[in-house]
Tab-separated table of C-alpha atoms in Angstrom:
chain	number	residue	atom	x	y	z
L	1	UNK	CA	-127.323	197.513	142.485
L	2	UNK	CA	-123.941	198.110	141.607
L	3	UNK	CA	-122.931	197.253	145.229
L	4	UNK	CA	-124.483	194.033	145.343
L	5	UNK	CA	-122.994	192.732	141.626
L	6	UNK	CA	-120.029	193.717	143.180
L	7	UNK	CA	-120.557	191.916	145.680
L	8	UNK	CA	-121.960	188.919	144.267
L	9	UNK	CA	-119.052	188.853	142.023
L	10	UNK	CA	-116.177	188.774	145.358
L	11	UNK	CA	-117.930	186.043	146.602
L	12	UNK	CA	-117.990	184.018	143.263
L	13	UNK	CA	-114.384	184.698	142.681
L	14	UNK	CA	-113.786	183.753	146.382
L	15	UNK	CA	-115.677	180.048	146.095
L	16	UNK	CA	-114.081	179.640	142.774
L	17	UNK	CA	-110.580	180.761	144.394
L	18	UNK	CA	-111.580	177.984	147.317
L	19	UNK	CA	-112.141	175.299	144.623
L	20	UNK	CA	-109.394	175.522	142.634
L	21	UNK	CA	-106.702	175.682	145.957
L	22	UNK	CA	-108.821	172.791	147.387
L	23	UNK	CA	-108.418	170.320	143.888
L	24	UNK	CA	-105.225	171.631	143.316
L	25	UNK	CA	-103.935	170.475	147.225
L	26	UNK	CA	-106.256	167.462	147.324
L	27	UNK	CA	-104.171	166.191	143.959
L	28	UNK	CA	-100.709	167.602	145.421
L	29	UNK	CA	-101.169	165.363	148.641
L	30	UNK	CA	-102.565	162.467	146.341
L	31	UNK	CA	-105.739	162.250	149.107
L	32	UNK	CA	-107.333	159.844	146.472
L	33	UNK	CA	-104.267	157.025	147.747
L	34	UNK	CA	-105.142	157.820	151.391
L	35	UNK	CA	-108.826	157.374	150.892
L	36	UNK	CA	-107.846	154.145	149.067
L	37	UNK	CA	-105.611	153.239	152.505
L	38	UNK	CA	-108.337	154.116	154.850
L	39	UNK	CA	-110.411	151.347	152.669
L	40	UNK	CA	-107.994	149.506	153.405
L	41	UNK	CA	-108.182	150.123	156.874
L	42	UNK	CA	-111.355	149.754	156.991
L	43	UNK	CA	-110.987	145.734	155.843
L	44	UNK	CA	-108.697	145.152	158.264
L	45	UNK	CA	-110.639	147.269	161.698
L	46	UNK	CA	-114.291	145.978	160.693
L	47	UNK	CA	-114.292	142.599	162.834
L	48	UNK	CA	-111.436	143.812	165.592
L	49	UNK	CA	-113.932	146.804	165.961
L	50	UNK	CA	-117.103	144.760	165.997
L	51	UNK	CA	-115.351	142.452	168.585
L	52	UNK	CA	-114.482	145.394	170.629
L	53	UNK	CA	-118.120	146.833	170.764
L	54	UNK	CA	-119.193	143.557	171.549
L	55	UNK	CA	-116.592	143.046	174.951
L	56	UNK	CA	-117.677	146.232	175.615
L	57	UNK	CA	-121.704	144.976	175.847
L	58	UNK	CA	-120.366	141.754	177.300
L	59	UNK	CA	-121.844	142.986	180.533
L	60	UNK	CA	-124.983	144.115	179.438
L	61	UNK	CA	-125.443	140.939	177.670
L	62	UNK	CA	-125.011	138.827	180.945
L	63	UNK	CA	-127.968	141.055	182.633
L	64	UNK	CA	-130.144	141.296	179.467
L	65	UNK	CA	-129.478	138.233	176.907
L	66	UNK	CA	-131.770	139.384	174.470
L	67	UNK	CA	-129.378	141.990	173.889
L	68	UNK	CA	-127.203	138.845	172.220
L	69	UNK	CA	-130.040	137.973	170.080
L	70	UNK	CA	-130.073	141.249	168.664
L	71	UNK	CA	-127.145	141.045	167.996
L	72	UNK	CA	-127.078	138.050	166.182
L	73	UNK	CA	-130.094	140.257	164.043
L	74	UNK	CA	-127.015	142.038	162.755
L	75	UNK	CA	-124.976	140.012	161.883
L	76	UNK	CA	-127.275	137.987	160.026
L	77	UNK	CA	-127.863	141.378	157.975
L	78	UNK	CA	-124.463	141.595	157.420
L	79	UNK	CA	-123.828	137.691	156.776
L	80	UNK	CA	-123.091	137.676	152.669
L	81	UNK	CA	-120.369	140.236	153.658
L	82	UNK	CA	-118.714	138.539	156.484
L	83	UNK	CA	-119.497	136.170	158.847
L	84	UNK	CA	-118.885	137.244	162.250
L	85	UNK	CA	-121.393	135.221	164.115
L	86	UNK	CA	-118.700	132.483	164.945
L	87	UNK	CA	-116.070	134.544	166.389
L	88	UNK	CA	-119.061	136.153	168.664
L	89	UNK	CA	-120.313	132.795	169.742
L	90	UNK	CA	-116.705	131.683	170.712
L	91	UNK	CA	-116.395	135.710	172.198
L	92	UNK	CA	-119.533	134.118	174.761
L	93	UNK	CA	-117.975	131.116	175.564
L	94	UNK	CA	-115.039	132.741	176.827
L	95	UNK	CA	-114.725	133.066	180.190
L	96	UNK	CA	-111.095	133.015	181.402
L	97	UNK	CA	-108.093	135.330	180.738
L	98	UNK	CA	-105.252	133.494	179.715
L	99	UNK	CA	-101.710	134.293	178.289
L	100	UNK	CA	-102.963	133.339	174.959
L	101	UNK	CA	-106.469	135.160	175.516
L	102	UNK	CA	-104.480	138.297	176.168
L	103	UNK	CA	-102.654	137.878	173.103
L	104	UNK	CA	-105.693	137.983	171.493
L	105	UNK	CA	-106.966	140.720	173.154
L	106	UNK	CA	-103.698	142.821	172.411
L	107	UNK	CA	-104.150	141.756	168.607
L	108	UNK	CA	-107.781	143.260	167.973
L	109	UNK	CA	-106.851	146.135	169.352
L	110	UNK	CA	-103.886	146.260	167.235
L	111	UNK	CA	-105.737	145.391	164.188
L	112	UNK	CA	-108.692	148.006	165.326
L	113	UNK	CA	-106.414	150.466	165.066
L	114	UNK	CA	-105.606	150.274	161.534
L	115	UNK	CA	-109.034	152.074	160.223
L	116	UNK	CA	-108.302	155.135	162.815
L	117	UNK	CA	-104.917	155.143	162.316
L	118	UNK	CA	-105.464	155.514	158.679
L	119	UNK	CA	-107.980	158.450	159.092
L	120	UNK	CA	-105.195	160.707	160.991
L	121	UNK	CA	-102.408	159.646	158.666
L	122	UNK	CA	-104.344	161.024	155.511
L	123	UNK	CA	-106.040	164.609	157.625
L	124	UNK	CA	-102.423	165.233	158.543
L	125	UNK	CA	-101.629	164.963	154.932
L	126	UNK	CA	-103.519	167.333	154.749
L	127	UNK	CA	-102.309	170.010	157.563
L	128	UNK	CA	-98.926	169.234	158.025
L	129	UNK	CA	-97.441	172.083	157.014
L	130	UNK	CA	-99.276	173.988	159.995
L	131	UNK	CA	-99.588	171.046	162.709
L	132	UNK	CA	-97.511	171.192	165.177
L	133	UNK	CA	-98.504	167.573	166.646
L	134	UNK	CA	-96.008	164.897	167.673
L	135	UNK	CA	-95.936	161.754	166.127
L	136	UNK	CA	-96.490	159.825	169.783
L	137	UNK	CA	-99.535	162.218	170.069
L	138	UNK	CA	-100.937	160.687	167.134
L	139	UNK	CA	-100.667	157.331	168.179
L	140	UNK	CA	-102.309	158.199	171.275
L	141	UNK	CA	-104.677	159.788	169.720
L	142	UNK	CA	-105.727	156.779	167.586
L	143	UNK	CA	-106.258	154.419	170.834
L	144	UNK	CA	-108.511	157.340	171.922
L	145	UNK	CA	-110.494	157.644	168.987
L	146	UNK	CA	-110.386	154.757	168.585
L	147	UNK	CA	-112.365	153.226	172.348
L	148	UNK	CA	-114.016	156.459	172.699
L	149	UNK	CA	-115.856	155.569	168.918
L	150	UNK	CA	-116.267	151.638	169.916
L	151	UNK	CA	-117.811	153.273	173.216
L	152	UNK	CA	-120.484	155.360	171.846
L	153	UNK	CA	-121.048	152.673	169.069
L	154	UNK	CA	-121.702	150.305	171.765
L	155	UNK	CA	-124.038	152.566	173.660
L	156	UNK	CA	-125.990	153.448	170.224
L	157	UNK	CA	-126.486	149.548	170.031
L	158	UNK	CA	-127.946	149.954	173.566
L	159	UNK	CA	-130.497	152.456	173.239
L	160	UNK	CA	-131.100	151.059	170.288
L	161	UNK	CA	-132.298	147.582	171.753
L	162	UNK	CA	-134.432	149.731	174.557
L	163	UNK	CA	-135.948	151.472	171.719
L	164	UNK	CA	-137.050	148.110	170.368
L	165	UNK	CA	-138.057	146.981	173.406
L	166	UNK	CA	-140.424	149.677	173.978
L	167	UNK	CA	-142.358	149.399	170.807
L	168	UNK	CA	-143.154	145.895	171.912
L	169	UNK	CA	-145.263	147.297	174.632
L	170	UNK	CA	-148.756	147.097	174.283
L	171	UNK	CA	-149.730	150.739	174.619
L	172	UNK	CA	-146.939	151.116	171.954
L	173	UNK	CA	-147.705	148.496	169.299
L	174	UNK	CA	-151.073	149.477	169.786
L	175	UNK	CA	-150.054	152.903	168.388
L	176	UNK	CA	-148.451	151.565	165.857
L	177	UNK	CA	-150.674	149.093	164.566
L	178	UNK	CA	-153.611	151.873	164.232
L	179	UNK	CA	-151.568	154.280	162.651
L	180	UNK	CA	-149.557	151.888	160.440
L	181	UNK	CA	-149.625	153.874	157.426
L	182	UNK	CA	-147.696	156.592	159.080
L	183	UNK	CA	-145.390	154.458	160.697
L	184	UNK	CA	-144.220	152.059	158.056
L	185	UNK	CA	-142.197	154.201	156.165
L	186	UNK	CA	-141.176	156.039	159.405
L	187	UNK	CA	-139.455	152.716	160.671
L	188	UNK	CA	-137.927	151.973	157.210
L	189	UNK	CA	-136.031	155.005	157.013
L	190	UNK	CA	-135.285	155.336	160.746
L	191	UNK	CA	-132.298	152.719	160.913
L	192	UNK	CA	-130.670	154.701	157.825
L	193	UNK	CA	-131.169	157.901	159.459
L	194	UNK	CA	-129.748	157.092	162.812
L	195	UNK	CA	-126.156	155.745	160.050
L	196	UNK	CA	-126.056	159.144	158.628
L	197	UNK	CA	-126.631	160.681	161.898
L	198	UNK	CA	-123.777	158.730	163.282
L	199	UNK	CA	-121.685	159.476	160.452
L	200	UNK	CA	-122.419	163.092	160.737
L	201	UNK	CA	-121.285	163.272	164.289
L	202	UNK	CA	-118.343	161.132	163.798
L	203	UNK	CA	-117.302	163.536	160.583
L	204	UNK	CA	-117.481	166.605	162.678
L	205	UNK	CA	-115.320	165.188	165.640
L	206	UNK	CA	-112.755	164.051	163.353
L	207	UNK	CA	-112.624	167.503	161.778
L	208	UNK	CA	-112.613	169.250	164.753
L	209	UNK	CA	-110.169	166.847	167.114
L	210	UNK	CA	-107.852	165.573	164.296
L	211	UNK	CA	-105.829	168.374	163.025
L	212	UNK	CA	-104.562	169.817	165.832
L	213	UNK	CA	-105.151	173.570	163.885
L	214	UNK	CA	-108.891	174.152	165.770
L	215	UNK	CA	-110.823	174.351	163.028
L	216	UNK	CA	-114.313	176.765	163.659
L	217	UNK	CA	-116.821	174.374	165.184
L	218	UNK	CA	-119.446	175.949	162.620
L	219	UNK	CA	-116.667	175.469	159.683
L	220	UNK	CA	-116.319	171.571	160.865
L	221	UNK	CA	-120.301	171.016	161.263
L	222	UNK	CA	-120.636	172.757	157.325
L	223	UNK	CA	-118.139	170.481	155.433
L	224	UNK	CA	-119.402	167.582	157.639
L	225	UNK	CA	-122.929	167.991	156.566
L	226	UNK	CA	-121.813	168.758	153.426
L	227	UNK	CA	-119.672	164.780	153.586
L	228	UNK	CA	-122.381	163.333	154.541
L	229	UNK	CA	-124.770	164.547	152.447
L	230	UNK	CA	-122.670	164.283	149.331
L	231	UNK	CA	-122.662	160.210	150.172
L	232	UNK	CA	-125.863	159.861	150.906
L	233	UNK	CA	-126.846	161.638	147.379
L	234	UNK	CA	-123.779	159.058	145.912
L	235	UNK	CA	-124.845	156.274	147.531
L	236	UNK	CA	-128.625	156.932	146.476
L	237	UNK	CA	-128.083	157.121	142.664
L	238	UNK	CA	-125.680	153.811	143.002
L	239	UNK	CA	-128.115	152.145	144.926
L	240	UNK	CA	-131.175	153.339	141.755
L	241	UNK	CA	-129.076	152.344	138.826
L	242	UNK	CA	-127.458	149.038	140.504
L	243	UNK	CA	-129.158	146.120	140.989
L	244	UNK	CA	-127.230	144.090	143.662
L	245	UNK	CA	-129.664	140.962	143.266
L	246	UNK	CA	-128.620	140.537	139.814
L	247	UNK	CA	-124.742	141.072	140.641
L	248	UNK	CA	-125.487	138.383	143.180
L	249	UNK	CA	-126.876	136.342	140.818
L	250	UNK	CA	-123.954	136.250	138.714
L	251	UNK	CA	-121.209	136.546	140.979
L	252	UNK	CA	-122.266	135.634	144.180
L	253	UNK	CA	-121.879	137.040	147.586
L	254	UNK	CA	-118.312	138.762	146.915
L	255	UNK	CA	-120.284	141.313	144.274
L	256	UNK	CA	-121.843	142.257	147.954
L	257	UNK	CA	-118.151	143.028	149.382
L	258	UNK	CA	-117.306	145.075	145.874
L	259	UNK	CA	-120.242	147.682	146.376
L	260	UNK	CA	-119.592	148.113	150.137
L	261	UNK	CA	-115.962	148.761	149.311
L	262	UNK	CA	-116.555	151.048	146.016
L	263	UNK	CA	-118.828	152.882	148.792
L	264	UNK	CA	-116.740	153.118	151.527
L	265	UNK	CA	-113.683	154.454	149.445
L	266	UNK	CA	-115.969	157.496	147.543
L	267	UNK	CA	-116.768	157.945	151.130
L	268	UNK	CA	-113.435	158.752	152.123
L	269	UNK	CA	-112.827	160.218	148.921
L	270	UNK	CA	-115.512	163.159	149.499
L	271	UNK	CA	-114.154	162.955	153.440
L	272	UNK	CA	-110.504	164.062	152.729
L	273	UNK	CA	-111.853	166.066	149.803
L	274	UNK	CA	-113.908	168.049	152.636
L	275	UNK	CA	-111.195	168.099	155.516
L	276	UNK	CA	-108.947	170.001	152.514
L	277	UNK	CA	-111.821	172.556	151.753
L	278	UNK	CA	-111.468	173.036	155.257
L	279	UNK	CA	-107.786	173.830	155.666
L	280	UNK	CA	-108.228	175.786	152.476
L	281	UNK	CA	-110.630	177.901	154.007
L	282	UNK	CA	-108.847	178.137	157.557
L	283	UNK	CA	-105.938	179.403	155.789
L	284	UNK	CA	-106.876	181.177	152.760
L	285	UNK	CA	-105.031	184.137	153.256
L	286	UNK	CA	-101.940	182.829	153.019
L	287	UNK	CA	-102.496	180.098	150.328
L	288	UNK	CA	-104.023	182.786	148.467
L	289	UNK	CA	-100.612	185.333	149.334
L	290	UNK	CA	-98.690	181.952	148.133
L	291	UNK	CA	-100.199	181.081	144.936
L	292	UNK	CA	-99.804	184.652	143.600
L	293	UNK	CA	-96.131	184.374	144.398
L	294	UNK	CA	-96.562	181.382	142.598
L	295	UNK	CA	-98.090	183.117	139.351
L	296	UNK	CA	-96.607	181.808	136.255
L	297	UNK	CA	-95.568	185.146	133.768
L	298	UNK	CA	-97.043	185.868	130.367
L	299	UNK	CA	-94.971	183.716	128.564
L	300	UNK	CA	-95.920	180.638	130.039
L	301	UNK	CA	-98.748	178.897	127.611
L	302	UNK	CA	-101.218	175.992	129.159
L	303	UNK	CA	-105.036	176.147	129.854
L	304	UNK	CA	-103.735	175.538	133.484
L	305	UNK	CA	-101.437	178.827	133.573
L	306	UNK	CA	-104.120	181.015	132.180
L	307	UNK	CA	-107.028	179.317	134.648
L	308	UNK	CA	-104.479	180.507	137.730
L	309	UNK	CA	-103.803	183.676	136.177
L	310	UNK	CA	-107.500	184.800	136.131
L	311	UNK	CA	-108.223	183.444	139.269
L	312	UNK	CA	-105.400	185.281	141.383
L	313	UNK	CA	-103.964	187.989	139.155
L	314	UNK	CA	-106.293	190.406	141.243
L	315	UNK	CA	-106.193	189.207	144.991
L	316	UNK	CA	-109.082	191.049	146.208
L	317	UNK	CA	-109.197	189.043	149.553
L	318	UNK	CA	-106.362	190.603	151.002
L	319	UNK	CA	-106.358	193.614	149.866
L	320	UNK	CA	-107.163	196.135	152.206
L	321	UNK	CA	-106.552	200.152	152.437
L	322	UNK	CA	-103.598	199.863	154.479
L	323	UNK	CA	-101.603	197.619	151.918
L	324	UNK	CA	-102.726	199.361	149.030
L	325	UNK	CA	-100.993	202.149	147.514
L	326	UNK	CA	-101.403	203.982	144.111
L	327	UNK	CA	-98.999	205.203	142.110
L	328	UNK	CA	-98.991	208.102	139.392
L	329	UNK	CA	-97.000	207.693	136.231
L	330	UNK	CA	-93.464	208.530	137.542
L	331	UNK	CA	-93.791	208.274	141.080
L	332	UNK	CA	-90.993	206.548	142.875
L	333	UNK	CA	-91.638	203.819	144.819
L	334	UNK	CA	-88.142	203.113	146.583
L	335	UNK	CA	-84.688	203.834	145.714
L	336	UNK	CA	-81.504	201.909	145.693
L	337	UNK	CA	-79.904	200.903	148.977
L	338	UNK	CA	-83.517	202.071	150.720
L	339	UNK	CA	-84.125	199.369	153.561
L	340	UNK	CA	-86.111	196.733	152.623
L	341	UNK	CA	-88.849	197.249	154.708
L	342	UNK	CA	-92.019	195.591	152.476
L	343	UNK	CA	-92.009	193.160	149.252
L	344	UNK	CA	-94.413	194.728	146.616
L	345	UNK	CA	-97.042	193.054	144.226
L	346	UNK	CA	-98.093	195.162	140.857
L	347	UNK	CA	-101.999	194.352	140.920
L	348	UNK	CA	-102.481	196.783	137.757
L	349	UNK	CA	-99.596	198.769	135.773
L	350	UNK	CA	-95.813	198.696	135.106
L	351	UNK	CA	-93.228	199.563	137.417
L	352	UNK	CA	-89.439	200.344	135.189
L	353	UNK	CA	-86.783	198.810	137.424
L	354	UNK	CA	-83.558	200.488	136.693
L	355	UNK	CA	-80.721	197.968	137.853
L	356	UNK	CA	-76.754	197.926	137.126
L	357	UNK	CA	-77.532	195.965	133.537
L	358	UNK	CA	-80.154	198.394	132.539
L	359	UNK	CA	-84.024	199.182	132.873
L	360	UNK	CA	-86.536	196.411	133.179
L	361	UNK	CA	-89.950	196.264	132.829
L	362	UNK	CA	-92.065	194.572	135.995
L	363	UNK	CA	-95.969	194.571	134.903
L	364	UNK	CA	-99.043	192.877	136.457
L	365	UNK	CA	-98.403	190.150	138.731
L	366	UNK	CA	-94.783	190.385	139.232
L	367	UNK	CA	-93.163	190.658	143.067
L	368	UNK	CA	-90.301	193.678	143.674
L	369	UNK	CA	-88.242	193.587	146.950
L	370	UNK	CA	-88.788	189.746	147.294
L	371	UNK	CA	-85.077	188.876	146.566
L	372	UNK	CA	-83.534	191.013	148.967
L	373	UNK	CA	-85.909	190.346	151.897
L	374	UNK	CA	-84.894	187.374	151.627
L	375	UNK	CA	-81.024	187.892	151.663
L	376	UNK	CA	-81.645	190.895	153.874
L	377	UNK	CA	-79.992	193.066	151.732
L	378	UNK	CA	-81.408	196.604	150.872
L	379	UNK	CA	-82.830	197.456	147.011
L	380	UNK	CA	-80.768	196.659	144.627
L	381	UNK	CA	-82.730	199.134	141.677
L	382	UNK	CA	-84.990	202.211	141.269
L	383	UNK	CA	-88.668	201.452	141.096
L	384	UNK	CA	-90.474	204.313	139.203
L	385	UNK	CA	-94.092	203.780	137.956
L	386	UNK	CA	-94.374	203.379	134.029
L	387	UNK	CA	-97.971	203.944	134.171
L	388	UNK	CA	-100.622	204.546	137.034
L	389	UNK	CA	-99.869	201.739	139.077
L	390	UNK	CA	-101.834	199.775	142.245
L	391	UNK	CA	-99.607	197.681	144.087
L	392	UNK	CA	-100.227	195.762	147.431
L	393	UNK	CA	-97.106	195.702	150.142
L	394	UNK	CA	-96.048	193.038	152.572
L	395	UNK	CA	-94.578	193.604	155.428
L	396	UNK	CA	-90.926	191.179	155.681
L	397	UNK	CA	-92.706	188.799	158.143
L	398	UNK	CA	-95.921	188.429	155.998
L	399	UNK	CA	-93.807	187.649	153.105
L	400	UNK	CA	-91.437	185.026	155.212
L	401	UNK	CA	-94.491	183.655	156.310
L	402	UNK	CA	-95.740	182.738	152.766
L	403	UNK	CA	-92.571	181.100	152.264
L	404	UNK	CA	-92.671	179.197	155.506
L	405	UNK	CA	-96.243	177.736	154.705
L	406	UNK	CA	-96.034	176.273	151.059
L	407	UNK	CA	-92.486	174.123	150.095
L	408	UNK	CA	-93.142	175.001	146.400
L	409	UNK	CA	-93.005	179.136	147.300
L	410	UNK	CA	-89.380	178.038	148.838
L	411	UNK	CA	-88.611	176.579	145.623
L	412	UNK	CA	-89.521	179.005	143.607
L	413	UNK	CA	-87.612	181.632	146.402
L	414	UNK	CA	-84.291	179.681	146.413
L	415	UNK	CA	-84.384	179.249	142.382
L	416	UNK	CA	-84.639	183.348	142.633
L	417	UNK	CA	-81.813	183.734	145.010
L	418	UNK	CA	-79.899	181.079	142.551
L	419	UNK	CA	-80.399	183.140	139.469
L	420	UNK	CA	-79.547	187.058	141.769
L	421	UNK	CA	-76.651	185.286	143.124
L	422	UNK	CA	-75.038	184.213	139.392
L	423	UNK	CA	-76.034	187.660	138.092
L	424	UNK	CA	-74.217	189.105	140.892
């Protein structure tokens, strides 16, 4: 029993540990302006991209024209929002490849690539600091998102005019019209299924492809079920407790646009909020080895301070029995001029540090040896435990690589080195 409430209780303070370093990054990267740009985006991509799909089924349309008409089925669906059946009708009509036609061609794709382009800028927001991508690998890497998405849109769109054209078989419709009651609601919820679906794939891809850090594939299918599932439980309860016929009513067709683009930005909202629980998770070791480095002391005051404070002061993650040592009251734990071989962290107890203006008192949460790792200089005091102390070490390139990964840990290094350096 007491095994399991322990535990229980590492893996609560682990997901709450999670949480708090995703918010706290997701607001330090200000994701909730990049979702707002990939709205953006999308404004700008939705007709390129629909024109693209539909060059793309150009062919098929020539063999099969009631692939066309189906078409048109769309965009009659979609008609209050945009009107797009004009710019597909003159798409049809044209048949030759002139200097201006080109032109035009160039532009779409242009313009289509604002949505995708968008959706990289903000994930690398998000994993910059361990990305090693170039920016021309980016840009190529919209163009290829970019056709490859168009491409299985466009294929979708195929099998799902085949699938239509099936049920109007007689054996089929047959089926259908003697089980009817089964098949009603079936066919209702099919078409939003097959969005999610799509969704759902396109989420994982763009978690897995995108950051360039190879994210588990297991990690990227979790947070993209949990995306899309989070919108589809959003998007539900806006959908109960708004009435769009009445907004309609009152202020027209545009109220339609609104709601689609409230939608689409909590979608990317609850995307980027997702692709950070992912780099959060990917790299929790270190965030977490950088945030206690980041501990405010005691004396700071703030609901914020203490939050941080009981969610790192005891770093159970990393802790392992090779970086843990104990200490008995009076134990040393180096000496002046020793090597600097390891940065300490007090978990629990004091540690007196006797340096050339007198003895001072290190307790829980406080760093020794960071200073001089990272001036390369050997200890500048005695460390003697106070009281029964638990400490975890560092080695010098675990601690440089905390500093490495988070700019605010370099701050807070330098500011050190600033105040050792006018002391000395």
């Amino acid at each position: 029993m007491a095994n399991f409430t322990a535990y229980c209780k590492k893996v609560f303070s682990r997901f709450a540990q999670i949480l708090y370093l995703t918010i706290s990054n997701f607001t330090k990267n200000a994701l909730w302006e990049s979702a707002a740009a990939c709205a953006f985006g999308f404004i700008f991509s939705f007709i390129p991209i629909t024109l693209i799909i539909f060059a793309v089924l150009i062919a098929a349309i020539q063999i099969y024209p009631n692939i066309y008409n189906f078409i048109l089925n769309f965009a009659n669906q979609i008609e209050s929002i945009v009107d797009i059946k004009p710019l597909l009708n003159r798409l049809m009509e044209t048949g030759s490849t002139k200097s201006f036609n080109i032109f035009l061609i160039v532009w779409v794709i242009w313009m289509a690539r604002k949505l995708f382009n968008s959706i990289i800028s903000s994930i690398n927001k998000v994993f910059r600091s361990v990305s090693k991508r170039k920016s021309w690998f980016n840009q190529l890497l919209t163009f290829i998102i970019e056709f490859t998405m168009t491409l299985i849109i466009a294929v979708i769109i195929l099998f799902a005019f085949t699938f239509t054209q099936i049920i109007e078989l007689p054996v089929i419709k047959t089926i259908f019209e003697n089980f009817q009651f089964i098949f009603k609601q079936s066919s209702q919820n099919l078409g939003t299924f097959v969005l999610y679906f799509i969704l759902f794939v396109s989420t994982t891809i763009a978690y897995r492809v995108i950051p360039g850090t190879k994210p588990l594939i297991r990690r990227c299918i979790f947070y993209a079920a949990l995306s899309t599932v989070s919108f589809f439980i959003v998007s539900f309860f806006i959908n109960l407790f708004m009435n769009v016929t009445n907004y309609n009513t009152i202020y027209g067709t545009i109220s339609s646009l609104v709601l689609l683009m409230m939608k689409v930005y909590i979608f990317f909202n609850i995307f980027l909020f997702c692709a950070q629980m992912i780099y959060v998770s990917q790299f929790f070791e270190t965030l977490l080895r950088s945030e206690i480095y980041l501990l405010p002391n005691y004396k700071s005051h703030g609901m914020g301070n203490y939050l941080r404070r009981m969610l790192f002061i005891s770093p159970a993650e990393i802790q392992t029995l090779q970086n843990t040592i104990h200490l008995a009251i009076g134990d040393k734990l180096f000496s002046k001029e020793d090597k600097v071989d390891y940065v300490y962290y007090i978990m629990n107890g004091a540690i007196t540090a006797d340096t050339s203006s007198g003895l001072e008192l290190r307790t829980q949460g406080s760093f020794l040896g960071d200073t001089q790792c990272l001036l390369n200089e050997p200890y500048n005091f005695n460390a003697t435990a106070l009281s029964e102390c638990e400490l975890i070490r560092f080695s010098k390139e675990e601690f440089m690589q905390i500093i490495q990964r988070s700019s605010h840990a370099t701050r807070k290094a330098l500011s050190k080195i600033a105040e050792y350096t006018a002391e000395a």
